[in-house]
PDB file of C-alpha atoms in Angstrom:
ATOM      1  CA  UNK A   1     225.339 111.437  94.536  1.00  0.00           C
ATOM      2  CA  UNK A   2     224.377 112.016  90.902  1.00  0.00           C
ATOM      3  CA  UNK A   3     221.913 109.153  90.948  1.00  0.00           C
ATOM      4  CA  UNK A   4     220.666 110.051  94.568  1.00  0.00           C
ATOM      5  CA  UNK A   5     219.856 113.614  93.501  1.00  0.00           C
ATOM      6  CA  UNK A   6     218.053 112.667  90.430  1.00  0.00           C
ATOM      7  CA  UNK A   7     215.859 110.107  92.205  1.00  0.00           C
ATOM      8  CA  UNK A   8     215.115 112.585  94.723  1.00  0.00           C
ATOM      9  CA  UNK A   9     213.706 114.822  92.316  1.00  0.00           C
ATOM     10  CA  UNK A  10     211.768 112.118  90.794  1.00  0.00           C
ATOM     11  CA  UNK A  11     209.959 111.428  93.945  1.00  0.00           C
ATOM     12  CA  UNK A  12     209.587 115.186  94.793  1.00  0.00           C
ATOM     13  CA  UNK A  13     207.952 115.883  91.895  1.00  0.00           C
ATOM     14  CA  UNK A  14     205.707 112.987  91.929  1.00  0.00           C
ATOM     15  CA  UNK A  15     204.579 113.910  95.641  1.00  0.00           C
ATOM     16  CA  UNK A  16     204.124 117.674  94.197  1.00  0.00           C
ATOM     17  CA  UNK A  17     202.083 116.447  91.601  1.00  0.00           C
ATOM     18  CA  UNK A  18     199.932 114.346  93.494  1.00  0.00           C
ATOM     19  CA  UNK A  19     198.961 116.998  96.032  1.00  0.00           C
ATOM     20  CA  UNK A  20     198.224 119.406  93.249  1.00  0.00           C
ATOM     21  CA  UNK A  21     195.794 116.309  91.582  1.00  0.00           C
ATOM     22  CA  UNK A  22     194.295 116.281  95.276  1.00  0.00           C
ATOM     23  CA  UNK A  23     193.713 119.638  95.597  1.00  0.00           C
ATOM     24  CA  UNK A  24     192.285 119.617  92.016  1.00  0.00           C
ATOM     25  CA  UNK A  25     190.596 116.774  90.812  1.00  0.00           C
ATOM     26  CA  UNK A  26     188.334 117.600  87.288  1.00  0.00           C
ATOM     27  CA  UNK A  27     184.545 116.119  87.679  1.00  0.00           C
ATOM     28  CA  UNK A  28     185.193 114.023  84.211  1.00  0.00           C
ATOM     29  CA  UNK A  29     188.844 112.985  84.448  1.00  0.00           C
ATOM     30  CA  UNK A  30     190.688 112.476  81.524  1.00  0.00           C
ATOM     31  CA  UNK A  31     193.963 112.836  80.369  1.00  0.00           C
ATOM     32  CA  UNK A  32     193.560 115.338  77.983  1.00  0.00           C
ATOM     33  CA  UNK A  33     191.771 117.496  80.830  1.00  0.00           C
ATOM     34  CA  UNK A  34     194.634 117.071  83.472  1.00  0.00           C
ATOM     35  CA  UNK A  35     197.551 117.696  80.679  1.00  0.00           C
ATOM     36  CA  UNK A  36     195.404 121.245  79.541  1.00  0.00           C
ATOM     37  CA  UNK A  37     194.923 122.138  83.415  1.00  0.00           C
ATOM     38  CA  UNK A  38     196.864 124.743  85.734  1.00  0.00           C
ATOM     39  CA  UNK A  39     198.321 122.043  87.396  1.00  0.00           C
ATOM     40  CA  UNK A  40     200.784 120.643  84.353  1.00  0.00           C
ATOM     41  CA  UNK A  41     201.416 124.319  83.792  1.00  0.00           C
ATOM     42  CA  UNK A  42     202.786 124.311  87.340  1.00  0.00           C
ATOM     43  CA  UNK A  43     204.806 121.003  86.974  1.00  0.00           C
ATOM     44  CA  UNK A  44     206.234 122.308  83.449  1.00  0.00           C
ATOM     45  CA  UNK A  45     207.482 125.283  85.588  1.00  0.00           C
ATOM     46  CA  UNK A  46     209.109 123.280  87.846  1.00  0.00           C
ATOM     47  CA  UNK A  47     210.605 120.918  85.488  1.00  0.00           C
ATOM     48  CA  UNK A  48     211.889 124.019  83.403  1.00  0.00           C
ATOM     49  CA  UNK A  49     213.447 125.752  86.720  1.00  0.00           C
ATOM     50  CA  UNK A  50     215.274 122.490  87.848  1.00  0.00           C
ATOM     51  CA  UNK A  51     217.002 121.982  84.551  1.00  0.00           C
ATOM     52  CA  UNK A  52     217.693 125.778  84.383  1.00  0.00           C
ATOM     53  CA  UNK A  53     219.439 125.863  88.034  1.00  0.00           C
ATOM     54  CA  UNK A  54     220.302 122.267  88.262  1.00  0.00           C
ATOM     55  CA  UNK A  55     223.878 122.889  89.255  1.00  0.00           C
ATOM     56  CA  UNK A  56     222.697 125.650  92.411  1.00  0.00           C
ATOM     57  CA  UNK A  57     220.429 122.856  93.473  1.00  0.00           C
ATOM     58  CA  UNK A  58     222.907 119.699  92.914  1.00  0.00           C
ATOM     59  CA  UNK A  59     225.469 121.775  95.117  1.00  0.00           C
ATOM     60  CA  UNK A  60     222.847 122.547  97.647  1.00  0.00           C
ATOM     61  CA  UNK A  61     222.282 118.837  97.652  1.00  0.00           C
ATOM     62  CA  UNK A  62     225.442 117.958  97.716  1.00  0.00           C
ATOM     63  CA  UNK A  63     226.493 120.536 100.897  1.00  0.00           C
ATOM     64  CA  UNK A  64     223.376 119.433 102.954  1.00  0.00           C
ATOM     65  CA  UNK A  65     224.582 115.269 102.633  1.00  0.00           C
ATOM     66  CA  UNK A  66     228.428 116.474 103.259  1.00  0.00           C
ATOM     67  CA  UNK A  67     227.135 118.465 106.572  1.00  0.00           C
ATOM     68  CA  UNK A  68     224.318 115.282 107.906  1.00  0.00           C
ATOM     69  CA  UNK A  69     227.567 112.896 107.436  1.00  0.00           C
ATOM     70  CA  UNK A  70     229.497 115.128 108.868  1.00  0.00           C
ATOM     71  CA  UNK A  71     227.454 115.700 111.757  1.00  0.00           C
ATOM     72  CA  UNK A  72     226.701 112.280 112.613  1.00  0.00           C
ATOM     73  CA  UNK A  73     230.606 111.324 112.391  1.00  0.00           C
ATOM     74  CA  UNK A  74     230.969 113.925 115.127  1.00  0.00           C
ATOM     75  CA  UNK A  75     228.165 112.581 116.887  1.00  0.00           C
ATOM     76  CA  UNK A  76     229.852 109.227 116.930  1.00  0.00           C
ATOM     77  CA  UNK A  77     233.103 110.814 117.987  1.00  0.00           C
ATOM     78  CA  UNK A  78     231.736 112.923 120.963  1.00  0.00           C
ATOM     79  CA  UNK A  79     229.907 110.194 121.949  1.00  0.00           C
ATOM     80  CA  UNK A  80     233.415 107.694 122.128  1.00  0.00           C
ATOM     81  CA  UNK A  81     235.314 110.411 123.825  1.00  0.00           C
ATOM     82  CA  UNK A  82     232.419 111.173 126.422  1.00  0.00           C
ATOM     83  CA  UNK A  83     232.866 106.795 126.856  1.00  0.00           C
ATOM     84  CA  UNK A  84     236.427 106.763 126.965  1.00  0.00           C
ATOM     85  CA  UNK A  85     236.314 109.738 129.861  1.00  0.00           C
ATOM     86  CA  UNK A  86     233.592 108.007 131.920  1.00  0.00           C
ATOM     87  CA  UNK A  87     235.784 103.935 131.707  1.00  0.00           C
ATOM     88  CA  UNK A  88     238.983 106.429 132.497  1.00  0.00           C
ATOM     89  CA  UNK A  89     237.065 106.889 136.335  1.00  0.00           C
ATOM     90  CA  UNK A  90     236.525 102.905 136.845  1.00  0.00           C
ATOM     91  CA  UNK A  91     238.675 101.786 139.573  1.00  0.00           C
ATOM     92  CA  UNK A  92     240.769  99.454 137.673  1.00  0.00           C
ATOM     93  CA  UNK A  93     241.263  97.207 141.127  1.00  0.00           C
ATOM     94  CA  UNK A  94     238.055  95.745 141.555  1.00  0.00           C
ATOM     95  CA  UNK A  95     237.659  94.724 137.663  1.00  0.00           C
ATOM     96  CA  UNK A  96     241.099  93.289 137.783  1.00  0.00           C
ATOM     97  CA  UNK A  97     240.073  89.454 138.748  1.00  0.00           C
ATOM     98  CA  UNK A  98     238.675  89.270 135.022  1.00  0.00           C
ATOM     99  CA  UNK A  99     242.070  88.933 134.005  1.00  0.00           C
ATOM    100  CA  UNK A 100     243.068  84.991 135.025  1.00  0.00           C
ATOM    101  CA  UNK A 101     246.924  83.952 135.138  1.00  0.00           C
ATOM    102  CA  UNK A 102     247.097  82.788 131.703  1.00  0.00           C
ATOM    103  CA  UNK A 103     246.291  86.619 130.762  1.00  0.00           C
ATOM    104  CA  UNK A 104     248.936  87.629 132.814  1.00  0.00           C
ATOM    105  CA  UNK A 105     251.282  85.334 132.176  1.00  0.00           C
ATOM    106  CA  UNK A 106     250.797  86.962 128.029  1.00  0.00           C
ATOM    107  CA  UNK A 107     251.019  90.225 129.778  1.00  0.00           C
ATOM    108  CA  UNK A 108     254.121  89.805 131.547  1.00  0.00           C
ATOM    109  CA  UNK A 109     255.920  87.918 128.343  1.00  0.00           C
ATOM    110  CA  UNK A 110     254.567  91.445 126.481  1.00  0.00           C
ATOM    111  CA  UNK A 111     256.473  93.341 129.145  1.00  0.00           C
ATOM    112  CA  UNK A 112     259.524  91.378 128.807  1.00  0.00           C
ATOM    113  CA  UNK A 113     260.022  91.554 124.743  1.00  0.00           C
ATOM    114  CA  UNK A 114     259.256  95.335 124.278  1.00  0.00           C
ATOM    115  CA  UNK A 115     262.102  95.498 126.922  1.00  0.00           C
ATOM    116  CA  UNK A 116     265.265  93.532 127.271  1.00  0.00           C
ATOM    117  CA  UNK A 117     265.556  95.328 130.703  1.00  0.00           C
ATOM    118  CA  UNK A 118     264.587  93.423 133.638  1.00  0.00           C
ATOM    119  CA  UNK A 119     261.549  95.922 134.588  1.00  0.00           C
ATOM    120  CA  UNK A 120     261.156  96.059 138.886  1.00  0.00           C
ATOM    121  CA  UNK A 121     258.348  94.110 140.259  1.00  0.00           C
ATOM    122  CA  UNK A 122     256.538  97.718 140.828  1.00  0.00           C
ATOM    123  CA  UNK A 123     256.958  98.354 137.667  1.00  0.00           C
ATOM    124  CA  UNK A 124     255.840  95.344 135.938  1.00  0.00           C
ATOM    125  CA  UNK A 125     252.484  95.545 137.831  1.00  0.00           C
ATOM    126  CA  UNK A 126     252.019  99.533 137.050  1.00  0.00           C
ATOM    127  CA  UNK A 127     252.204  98.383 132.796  1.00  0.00           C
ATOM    128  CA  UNK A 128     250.196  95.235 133.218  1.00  0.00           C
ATOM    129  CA  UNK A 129     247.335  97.095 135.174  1.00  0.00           C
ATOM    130  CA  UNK A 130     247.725  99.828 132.343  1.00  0.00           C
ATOM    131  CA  UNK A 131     247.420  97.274 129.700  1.00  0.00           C
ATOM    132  CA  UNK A 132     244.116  96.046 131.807  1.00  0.00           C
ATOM    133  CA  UNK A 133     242.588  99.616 131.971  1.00  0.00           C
ATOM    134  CA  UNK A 134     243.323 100.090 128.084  1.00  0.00           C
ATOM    135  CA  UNK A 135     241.255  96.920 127.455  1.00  0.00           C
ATOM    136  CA  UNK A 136     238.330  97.542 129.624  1.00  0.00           C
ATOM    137  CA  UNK A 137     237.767 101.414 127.638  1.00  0.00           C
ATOM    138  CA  UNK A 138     238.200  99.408 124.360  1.00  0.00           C
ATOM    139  CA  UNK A 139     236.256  96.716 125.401  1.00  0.00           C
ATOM    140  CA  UNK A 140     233.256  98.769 126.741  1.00  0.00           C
ATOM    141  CA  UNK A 141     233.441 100.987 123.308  1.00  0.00           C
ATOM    142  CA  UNK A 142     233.011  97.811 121.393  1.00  0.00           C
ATOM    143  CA  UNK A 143     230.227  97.198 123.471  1.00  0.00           C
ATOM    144  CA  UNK A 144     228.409 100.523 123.234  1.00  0.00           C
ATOM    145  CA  UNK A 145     228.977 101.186 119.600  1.00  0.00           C
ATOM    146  CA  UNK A 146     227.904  97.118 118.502  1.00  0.00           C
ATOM    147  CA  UNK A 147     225.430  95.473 121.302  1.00  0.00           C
ATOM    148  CA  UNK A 148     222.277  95.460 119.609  1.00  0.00           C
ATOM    149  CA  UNK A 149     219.732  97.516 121.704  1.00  0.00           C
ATOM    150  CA  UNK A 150     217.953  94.442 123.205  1.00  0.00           C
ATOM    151  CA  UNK A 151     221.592  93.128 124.097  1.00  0.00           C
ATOM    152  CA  UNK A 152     221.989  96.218 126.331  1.00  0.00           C
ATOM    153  CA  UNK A 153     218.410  95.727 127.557  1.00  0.00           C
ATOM    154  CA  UNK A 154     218.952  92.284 128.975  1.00  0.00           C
ATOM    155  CA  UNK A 155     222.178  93.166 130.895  1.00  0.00           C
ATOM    156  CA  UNK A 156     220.107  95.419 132.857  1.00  0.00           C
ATOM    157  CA  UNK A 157     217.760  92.929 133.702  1.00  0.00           C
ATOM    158  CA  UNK A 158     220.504  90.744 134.725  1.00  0.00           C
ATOM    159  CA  UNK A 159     222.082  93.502 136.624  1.00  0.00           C
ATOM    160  CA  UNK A 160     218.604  93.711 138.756  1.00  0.00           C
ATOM    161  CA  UNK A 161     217.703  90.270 138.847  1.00  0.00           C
ATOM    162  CA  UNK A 162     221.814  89.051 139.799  1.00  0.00           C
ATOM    163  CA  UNK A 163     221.381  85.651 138.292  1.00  0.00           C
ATOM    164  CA  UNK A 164     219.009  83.738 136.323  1.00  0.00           C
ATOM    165  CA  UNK A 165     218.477  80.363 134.519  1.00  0.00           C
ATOM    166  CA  UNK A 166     218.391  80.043 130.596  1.00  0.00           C
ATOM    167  CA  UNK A 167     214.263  78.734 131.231  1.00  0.00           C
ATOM    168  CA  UNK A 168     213.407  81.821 133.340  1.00  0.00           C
ATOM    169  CA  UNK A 169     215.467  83.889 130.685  1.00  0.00           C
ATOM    170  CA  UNK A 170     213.650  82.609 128.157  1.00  0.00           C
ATOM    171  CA  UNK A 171     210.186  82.779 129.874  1.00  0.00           C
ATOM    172  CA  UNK A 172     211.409  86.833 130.358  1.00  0.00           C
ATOM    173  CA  UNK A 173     212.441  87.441 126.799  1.00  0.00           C
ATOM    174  CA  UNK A 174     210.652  85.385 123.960  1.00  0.00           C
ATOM    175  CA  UNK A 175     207.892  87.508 123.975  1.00  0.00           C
ATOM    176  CA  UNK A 176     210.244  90.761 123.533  1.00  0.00           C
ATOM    177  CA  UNK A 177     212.708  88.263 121.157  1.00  0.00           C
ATOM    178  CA  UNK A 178     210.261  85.997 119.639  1.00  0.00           C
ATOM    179  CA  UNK A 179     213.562  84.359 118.008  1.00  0.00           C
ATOM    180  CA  UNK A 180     215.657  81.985 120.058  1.00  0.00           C
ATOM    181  CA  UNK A 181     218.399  82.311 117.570  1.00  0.00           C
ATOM    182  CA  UNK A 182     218.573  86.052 118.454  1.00  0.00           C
ATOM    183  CA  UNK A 183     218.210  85.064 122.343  1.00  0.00           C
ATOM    184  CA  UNK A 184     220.997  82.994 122.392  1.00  0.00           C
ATOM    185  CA  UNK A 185     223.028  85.313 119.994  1.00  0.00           C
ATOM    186  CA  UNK A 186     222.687  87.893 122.657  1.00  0.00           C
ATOM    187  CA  UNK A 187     223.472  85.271 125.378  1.00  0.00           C
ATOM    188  CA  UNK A 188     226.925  84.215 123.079  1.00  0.00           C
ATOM    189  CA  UNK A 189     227.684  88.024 122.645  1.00  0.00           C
ATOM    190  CA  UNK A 190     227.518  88.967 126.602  1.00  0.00           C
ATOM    191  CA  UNK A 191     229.600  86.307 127.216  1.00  0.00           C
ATOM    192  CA  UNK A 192     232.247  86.910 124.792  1.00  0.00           C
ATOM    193  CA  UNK A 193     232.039  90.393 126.586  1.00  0.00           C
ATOM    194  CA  UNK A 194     232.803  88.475 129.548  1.00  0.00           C
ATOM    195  CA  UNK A 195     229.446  90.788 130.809  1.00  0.00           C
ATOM    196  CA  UNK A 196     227.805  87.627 132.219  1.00  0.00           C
ATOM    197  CA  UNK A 197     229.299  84.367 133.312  1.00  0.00           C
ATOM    198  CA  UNK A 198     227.858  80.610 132.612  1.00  0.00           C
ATOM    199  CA  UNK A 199     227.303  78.571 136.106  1.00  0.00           C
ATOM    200  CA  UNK A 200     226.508  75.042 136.868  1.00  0.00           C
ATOM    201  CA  UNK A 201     222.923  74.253 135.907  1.00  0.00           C
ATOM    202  CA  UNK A 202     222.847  76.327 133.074  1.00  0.00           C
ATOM    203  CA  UNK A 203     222.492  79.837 135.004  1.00  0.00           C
ATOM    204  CA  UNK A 204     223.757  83.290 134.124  1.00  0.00           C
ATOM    205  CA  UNK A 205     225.117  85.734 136.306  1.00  0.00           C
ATOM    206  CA  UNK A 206     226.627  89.361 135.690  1.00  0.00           C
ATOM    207  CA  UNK A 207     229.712  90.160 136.082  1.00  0.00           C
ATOM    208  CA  UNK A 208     231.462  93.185 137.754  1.00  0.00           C
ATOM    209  CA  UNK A 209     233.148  93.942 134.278  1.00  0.00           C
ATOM    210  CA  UNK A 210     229.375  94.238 133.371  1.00  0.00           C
ATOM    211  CA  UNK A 211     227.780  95.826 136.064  1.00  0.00           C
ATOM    212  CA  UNK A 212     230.843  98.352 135.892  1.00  0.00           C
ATOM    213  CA  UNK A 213     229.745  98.935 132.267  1.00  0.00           C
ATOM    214  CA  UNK A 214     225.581  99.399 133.244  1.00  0.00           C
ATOM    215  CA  UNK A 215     227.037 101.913 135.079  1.00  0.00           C
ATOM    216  CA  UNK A 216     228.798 103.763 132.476  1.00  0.00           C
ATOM    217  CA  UNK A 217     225.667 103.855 130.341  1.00  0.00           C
ATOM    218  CA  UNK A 218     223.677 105.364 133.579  1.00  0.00           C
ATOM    219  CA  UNK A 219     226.529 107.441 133.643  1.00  0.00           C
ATOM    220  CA  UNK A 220     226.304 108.607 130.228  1.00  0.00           C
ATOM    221  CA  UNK A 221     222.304 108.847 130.444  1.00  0.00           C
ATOM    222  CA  UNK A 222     222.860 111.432 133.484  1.00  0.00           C
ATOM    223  CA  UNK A 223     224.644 113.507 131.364  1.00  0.00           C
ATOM    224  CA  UNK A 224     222.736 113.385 128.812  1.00  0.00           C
ATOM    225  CA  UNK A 225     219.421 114.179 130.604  1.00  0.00           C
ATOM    226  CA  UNK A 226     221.496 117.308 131.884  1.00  0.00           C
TER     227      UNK A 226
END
């Protein structure tokens, strides 16, 4: 913060001094002229008064970057709780074919250790479609705090458009993502999502994991509009 403060100062008086220089430029410039003018008197003021209440204005400094990190920590925070309660409405049900047998075969073996209990079939579904739930808020978190903006942008084109080929994506996006590296990186990171799926002849579709999470951002859009 030390190091911060006094480079902000630097810059602040530089910027001062400049707009004094503009407001007052001499007809024969020299530096003998500018040194004996009003305007280093001012400067020498304001050098003299930072030095004399340097520790007022270091705390000052050091309150206002304590609050802005404070505030944008509970920016973040609001903004994962007001996630977390809009994935707590999905209906669980129709997002559950995301999770094939091999899933639930790890899901059931989870069930099984934490317990040496033989749990009732009713049962054993009720923790394994909690488990599912839990993993769809984390997942969609994940999603909204690290899916680069353009990510985000081309799962709601693929939510309109339903399914598209990696040409006609590619036509679409390259002049928006002029890198393919970036394109495909976006591509790789929906899928690991499981957002979007990979078909036969290289097309892309959305899934309902991913349309349920467009949703949750229109969601969270109403809300914030309101």
């Amino acid at each position: 913060h030390r190091i911060t403060f006094a480079v902000v100062l630097f810059i602040l008086l530089i910027v001062i001094s400049s707009i004094l220089l503009l407001i007052w430029w001499p007809g024969k410039p020299s530096l003998a002229e500018i040194t004996n003018s009003w305007v280093s008197l001012i400067m020498v003021y304001l050098v003299l008064s930072i030095l004399l209440f340097e520790k007022p204005i270091y705390k000052f400094f050091e309150e206002f970057i304590t609050a802005k990190k404070s505030g944008q920590h509970d920016s973040q925070q609001s903004r994962q709780e007001q996630f977390l309660g809009l994935v707590s409405d999905i209906n669980i049900g129709d997002l559950a074919s995301y999770y094939d047998s091999k899933q639930d075969n790890i899901l059931n073996k989870e069930i099984q250790d934490t317990d040496s209990v033989v749990l009732r079939e009713e049962e054993m579904a009720k923790y394994i479609r909690k488990l599912q739930k839990e993993n769809i808020r984390w997942r969609f978190l994940y999603a909204d705090t690290y899916l680069v903006l353009y990510a985000k942008y081309v799962l709601f084109w693929l939510h309109k458009s339903k399914s598209v080929d990696r040409e006609e994506f590619n036509n679409i996006w390259q002049s928006k993502i002029s890198n393919p590296e970036e394109r495909e990186a976006i591509l790789d990171a929906l899928l690991d999502l499981e957002f979007i799926r990979e078909e036969e002849g290289d097309t892309f579709s959305i899934t309902e994991l991913g349309s349920a999470y467009v949703n949750c951002l229109k969601e969270m859009d109403k809300q914030i509009s309101y």
